[in-house]
């Protein structure tokens, strides 16, 4: 359950900080929680999705059940690909 934190502590800490900052600025879901992101509010899962000619080409519409917040990190520069629109439930 703690593999991500143990394996990549700096990345884990930075992503948790960003989630806290964005929540405070936009949603306030964690305002009344005594827990700290990455401590009491934990990373549920970490996945790597690879898209491209030799990999996955599409991610069908879905939702991430069981998650309070979903964070997507793009590892490619936007000039390296075409497409890749992110849509929320209301836009589908």
Tab-separated table of N, CA and C in Angstrom:
chain	number	residue	atom	x	y	z
A	1	UNK	N	0.795	-1.191	0.000
A	1	UNK	CA	0.000	0.000	0.000
A	1	UNK	C	0.843	1.263	0.000
A	2	UNK	N	2.126	1.151	0.334
A	2	UNK	CA	2.966	2.336	0.464
A	2	UNK	C	4.118	2.323	-0.540
A	3	UNK	N	4.008	1.503	-1.571
A	3	UNK	CA	5.092	1.303	-2.522
A	3	UNK	C	5.497	2.594	-3.227
A	4	UNK	N	4.522	3.366	-3.705
A	4	UNK	CA	4.804	4.622	-4.411
A	4	UNK	C	5.570	5.589	-3.506
A	5	UNK	N	5.099	5.729	-2.277
A	5	UNK	CA	5.751	6.629	-1.323
A	5	UNK	C	7.185	6.196	-1.038
A	6	UNK	N	7.386	4.913	-0.846
A	6	UNK	CA	8.727	4.402	-0.545
A	6	UNK	C	9.656	4.467	-1.756
A	7	UNK	N	9.115	4.192	-2.940
A	7	UNK	CA	9.938	4.116	-4.152
A	7	UNK	C	10.325	5.480	-4.704
A	8	UNK	N	9.400	6.422	-4.660
A	8	UNK	CA	9.630	7.748	-5.235
A	8	UNK	C	9.163	8.822	-4.253
A	9	UNK	N	9.828	8.952	-3.120
A	9	UNK	CA	9.348	9.851	-2.078
A	9	UNK	C	9.248	11.313	-2.501
A	10	UNK	N	10.180	11.798	-3.305
A	10	UNK	CA	10.123	13.201	-3.726
A	10	UNK	C	8.936	13.458	-4.654
A	11	UNK	N	8.717	12.550	-5.603
A	11	UNK	CA	7.569	12.688	-6.502
A	11	UNK	C	6.262	12.561	-5.723
A	12	UNK	N	6.197	11.614	-4.814
A	12	UNK	CA	5.018	11.424	-3.975
A	12	UNK	C	4.716	12.697	-3.184
A	13	UNK	N	5.725	13.256	-2.546
A	13	UNK	CA	5.547	14.474	-1.747
A	13	UNK	C	5.061	15.624	-2.620
A	14	UNK	N	5.675	15.802	-3.798
A	14	UNK	CA	5.303	16.922	-4.674
A	14	UNK	C	3.886	16.767	-5.195
A	15	UNK	N	3.491	15.585	-5.595
A	15	UNK	CA	2.117	15.379	-6.070
A	15	UNK	C	1.117	15.617	-4.949
A	16	UNK	N	1.428	15.177	-3.744
A	16	UNK	CA	0.545	15.412	-2.602
A	16	UNK	C	0.424	16.905	-2.303
A	17	UNK	N	1.535	17.623	-2.394
A	17	UNK	CA	1.497	19.076	-2.191
A	17	UNK	C	0.604	19.745	-3.241
A	18	UNK	N	0.746	19.331	-4.485
A	18	UNK	CA	-0.060	19.917	-5.558
A	18	UNK	C	-1.548	19.633	-5.371
A	19	UNK	N	-1.880	18.415	-4.956
A	19	UNK	CA	-3.284	18.086	-4.691
A	19	UNK	C	-3.831	18.983	-3.583
A	20	UNK	N	-3.060	19.173	-2.538
A	20	UNK	CA	-3.492	20.035	-1.434
A	20	UNK	C	-3.698	21.472	-1.896
A	21	UNK	N	-2.761	21.989	-2.693
A	21	UNK	CA	-2.859	23.355	-3.186
A	21	UNK	C	-4.076	23.554	-4.092
A	22	UNK	N	-4.280	22.630	-5.010
A	22	UNK	CA	-5.414	22.746	-5.935
A	22	UNK	C	-6.730	22.596	-5.184
A	23	UNK	N	-6.784	21.681	-4.234
A	23	UNK	CA	-7.997	21.526	-3.433
A	23	UNK	C	-8.308	22.814	-2.673
A	24	UNK	N	-7.312	23.390	-2.041
A	24	UNK	CA	-7.522	24.622	-1.269
A	24	UNK	C	-7.975	25.767	-2.163
A	25	UNK	N	-7.463	25.827	-3.372
A	25	UNK	CA	-7.789	26.924	-4.284
A	25	UNK	C	-9.141	26.754	-4.972
A	26	UNK	N	-9.599	25.502	-5.175
A	26	UNK	CA	-10.777	25.290	-6.017
A	26	UNK	C	-11.942	24.550	-5.369
A	27	UNK	N	-11.670	23.564	-4.513
A	27	UNK	CA	-12.757	22.711	-4.045
A	27	UNK	C	-13.006	22.798	-2.550
A	28	UNK	N	-11.969	22.796	-1.764
A	28	UNK	CA	-12.111	22.828	-0.317
A	28	UNK	C	-12.622	21.533	0.289
A	29	UNK	N	-12.479	20.425	-0.428
A	29	UNK	CA	-12.976	19.140	0.077
A	29	UNK	C	-12.216	18.685	1.315
A	30	UNK	N	-10.984	19.097	1.431
A	30	UNK	CA	-10.134	18.618	2.523
A	30	UNK	C	-10.022	19.620	3.659
A	31	UNK	N	-10.723	20.738	3.558
A	31	UNK	CA	-10.594	21.826	4.535
A	31	UNK	C	-10.914	21.388	5.958
A	32	UNK	N	-11.884	20.519	6.117
A	32	UNK	CA	-12.297	20.109	7.454
A	32	UNK	C	-11.635	18.809	7.905
A	33	UNK	N	-10.746	18.281	7.082
A	33	UNK	CA	-10.068	17.039	7.421
A	33	UNK	C	-8.840	17.326	8.275
A	34	UNK	N	-8.633	16.507	9.279
A	34	UNK	CA	-7.431	16.607	10.095
A	34	UNK	C	-6.269	15.841	9.463
A	35	UNK	N	-6.585	15.101	8.410
A	35	UNK	CA	-5.573	14.271	7.763
A	35	UNK	C	-4.756	15.091	6.768
A	36	UNK	N	-3.558	14.649	6.500
A	36	UNK	CA	-2.660	15.290	5.557
A	36	UNK	C	-2.601	14.438	4.299
A	37	UNK	N	-2.661	15.096	3.133
A	37	UNK	CA	-2.534	14.366	1.881
A	37	UNK	C	-1.216	13.604	1.896
A	38	UNK	N	-1.285	12.321	1.585
A	38	UNK	CA	-0.089	11.484	1.600
A	38	UNK	C	0.167	10.844	2.944
A	39	UNK	N	-0.572	11.260	3.961
A	39	UNK	CA	-0.426	10.662	5.283
A	39	UNK	C	-1.735	9.963	5.622
A	40	UNK	N	-2.756	10.722	6.025
A	40	UNK	CA	-4.051	10.128	6.343
A	40	UNK	C	-4.938	9.976	5.122
A	41	UNK	N	-4.791	10.883	4.173
A	41	UNK	CA	-5.474	10.779	2.881
A	41	UNK	C	-4.419	10.247	1.932
A	42	UNK	N	-4.610	9.006	1.486
A	42	UNK	CA	-3.541	8.298	0.794
A	42	UNK	C	-3.751	8.158	-0.698
A	43	UNK	N	-2.652	7.899	-1.375
A	43	UNK	CA	-2.692	7.548	-2.787
A	43	UNK	C	-3.310	6.161	-2.871
A	44	UNK	N	-4.405	6.042	-3.631
A	44	UNK	CA	-5.111	4.769	-3.748
A	44	UNK	C	-4.434	3.849	-4.751
A	45	UNK	N	-4.046	4.409	-5.891
A	45	UNK	CA	-3.408	3.592	-6.919
A	45	UNK	C	-2.565	4.480	-7.822
A	46	UNK	N	-1.534	3.903	-8.406
A	46	UNK	CA	-0.691	4.589	-9.381
A	46	UNK	C	-0.653	3.691	-10.606
A	47	UNK	N	-0.942	4.275	-11.756
A	47	UNK	CA	-0.962	3.512	-13.000
A	47	UNK	C	-0.154	4.251	-14.059
A	48	UNK	N	0.474	3.513	-14.955
A	48	UNK	CA	1.144	4.085	-16.108
A	48	UNK	C	0.376	3.640	-17.340
A	49	UNK	N	-0.117	4.605	-18.099
A	49	UNK	CA	-0.828	4.322	-19.343
A	49	UNK	C	0.021	4.852	-20.487
A	50	UNK	N	0.420	3.962	-21.380
A	50	UNK	CA	1.241	4.366	-22.516
A	50	UNK	C	0.384	4.316	-23.775
A	51	UNK	N	0.417	5.400	-24.532
A	51	UNK	CA	-0.355	5.510	-25.767
A	51	UNK	C	0.609	5.723	-26.921
A	52	UNK	N	0.251	5.242	-28.105
A	52	UNK	CA	1.091	5.479	-29.277
A	52	UNK	C	0.959	4.356	-30.281
A	53	UNK	N	1.786	4.438	-31.326
A	53	UNK	CA	1.720	3.472	-32.425
A	53	UNK	C	1.968	2.045	-31.943
A	54	UNK	N	2.877	1.875	-30.988
A	54	UNK	CA	3.204	0.541	-30.488
A	54	UNK	C	2.549	0.242	-29.136
A	55	UNK	N	1.617	1.089	-28.734
A	55	UNK	CA	0.989	0.925	-27.423
A	55	UNK	C	-0.514	1.180	-27.548
A	56	UNK	N	-1.129	1.423	-26.440
A	56	UNK	CA	-2.557	1.713	-26.369
A	56	UNK	C	-2.891	2.925	-27.235
A	57	UNK	N	-4.006	2.866	-27.952
A	57	UNK	CA	-4.376	3.976	-28.818
A	57	UNK	C	-5.517	4.818	-28.260
A	58	UNK	N	-6.306	4.270	-27.381
A	58	UNK	CA	-7.460	5.003	-26.876
A	58	UNK	C	-7.790	4.554	-25.458
A	59	UNK	N	-8.310	5.457	-24.692
A	59	UNK	CA	-8.811	5.139	-23.368
A	59	UNK	C	-10.310	5.417	-23.409
A	60	UNK	N	-11.102	4.371	-23.369
A	60	UNK	CA	-12.547	4.541	-23.445
A	60	UNK	C	-13.055	5.375	-22.275
A	61	UNK	N	-14.234	5.933	-22.460
A	61	UNK	CA	-14.859	6.706	-21.387
A	61	UNK	C	-14.995	5.825	-20.149
A	62	UNK	N	-14.614	6.360	-19.012
A	62	UNK	CA	-14.696	5.628	-17.758
A	62	UNK	C	-14.677	6.631	-16.613
A	63	UNK	N	-14.888	6.158	-15.426
A	63	UNK	CA	-14.737	7.011	-14.252
A	63	UNK	C	-13.931	6.237	-13.219
A	64	UNK	N	-13.255	6.981	-12.374
A	64	UNK	CA	-12.385	6.376	-11.370
A	64	UNK	C	-13.148	6.257	-10.058
A	65	UNK	N	-13.867	5.160	-9.891
A	65	UNK	CA	-14.645	4.966	-8.664
A	65	UNK	C	-13.704	4.700	-7.500
A	66	UNK	N	-14.105	5.155	-6.338
A	66	UNK	CA	-13.309	4.945	-5.136
A	66	UNK	C	-12.250	6.005	-4.908
A	67	UNK	N	-12.177	6.990	-5.799
A	67	UNK	CA	-11.171	8.048	-5.675
A	67	UNK	C	-11.836	9.370	-5.337
A	68	UNK	N	-11.252	10.096	-4.433
A	68	UNK	CA	-11.705	11.447	-4.122
A	68	UNK	C	-11.215	12.401	-5.203
A	69	UNK	N	-9.966	12.233	-5.604
A	69	UNK	CA	-9.336	13.061	-6.627
A	69	UNK	C	-8.534	12.140	-7.541
A	70	UNK	N	-8.586	12.406	-8.840
A	70	UNK	CA	-7.747	11.696	-9.796
A	70	UNK	C	-6.742	12.689	-10.350
A	71	UNK	N	-5.483	12.313	-10.349
A	71	UNK	CA	-4.419	13.169	-10.852
A	71	UNK	C	-3.801	12.479	-12.065
A	72	UNK	N	-3.764	13.187	-13.184
A	72	UNK	CA	-3.084	12.689	-14.384
A	72	UNK	C	-1.835	13.526	-14.607
A	73	UNK	N	-0.721	12.865	-14.829
A	73	UNK	CA	0.536	13.551	-15.086
A	73	UNK	C	0.985	13.190	-16.496
A	74	UNK	N	1.106	14.199	-17.346
A	74	UNK	CA	1.539	13.978	-18.715
A	74	UNK	C	3.061	13.983	-18.748
A	75	UNK	N	3.650	12.928	-19.268
A	75	UNK	CA	5.104	12.803	-19.299
A	75	UNK	C	5.699	13.194	-20.648
A	76	UNK	N	4.844	13.489	-21.614
A	76	UNK	CA	5.300	13.908	-22.933
A	76	UNK	C	5.009	15.383	-23.137
A	77	UNK	N	5.785	16.023	-23.982
A	77	UNK	CA	5.527	17.408	-24.341
A	77	UNK	C	4.329	17.437	-25.296
A	78	UNK	N	3.525	18.472	-25.228
A	78	UNK	CA	2.314	18.552	-26.058
A	78	UNK	C	2.620	18.536	-27.552
A	79	UNK	N	3.821	18.888	-27.955
A	79	UNK	CA	4.171	18.850	-29.380
A	79	UNK	C	4.521	17.434	-29.851
A	80	UNK	N	4.618	16.484	-28.930
A	80	UNK	CA	4.991	15.109	-29.272
A	80	UNK	C	3.820	14.241	-29.728
A	81	UNK	N	2.599	14.770	-29.704
A	81	UNK	CA	1.441	13.957	-30.065
A	81	UNK	C	0.283	14.842	-30.503
A	82	UNK	N	-0.754	14.203	-31.059
A	82	UNK	CA	-1.996	14.881	-31.415
A	82	UNK	C	-3.109	14.238	-30.623
A	83	UNK	N	-4.170	15.001	-30.349
A	83	UNK	CA	-5.316	14.465	-29.611
A	83	UNK	C	-5.068	14.532	-28.127
A	84	UNK	N	-5.690	13.604	-27.402
A	84	UNK	CA	-5.491	13.540	-25.963
A	84	UNK	C	-6.386	14.473	-25.179
A	85	UNK	N	-7.590	14.669	-25.653
A	85	UNK	CA	-8.508	15.548	-24.938
A	85	UNK	C	-8.929	14.941	-23.612
A	86	UNK	N	-8.992	15.777	-22.585
A	86	UNK	CA	-9.493	15.363	-21.280
A	86	UNK	C	-10.907	15.887	-21.150
A	87	UNK	N	-11.841	15.002	-20.855
A	87	UNK	CA	-13.239	15.407	-20.726
A	87	UNK	C	-13.785	14.925	-19.393
A	88	UNK	N	-14.618	15.745	-18.804
A	88	UNK	CA	-15.261	15.357	-17.548
A	88	UNK	C	-16.643	14.813	-17.848
A	89	UNK	N	-17.275	14.228	-16.830
A	89	UNK	CA	-18.572	13.575	-16.981
A	89	UNK	C	-19.602	14.477	-17.670
A	90	UNK	N	-19.660	15.739	-17.328
A	90	UNK	CA	-20.630	16.651	-17.899
A	90	UNK	C	-20.407	16.929	-19.373
A	91	UNK	N	-19.229	16.650	-19.875
A	91	UNK	CA	-18.900	16.928	-21.274
A	91	UNK	C	-19.071	15.718	-22.181
A	92	UNK	N	-19.275	14.547	-21.618
A	92	UNK	CA	-19.362	13.312	-22.413
A	92	UNK	C	-20.711	13.216	-23.061
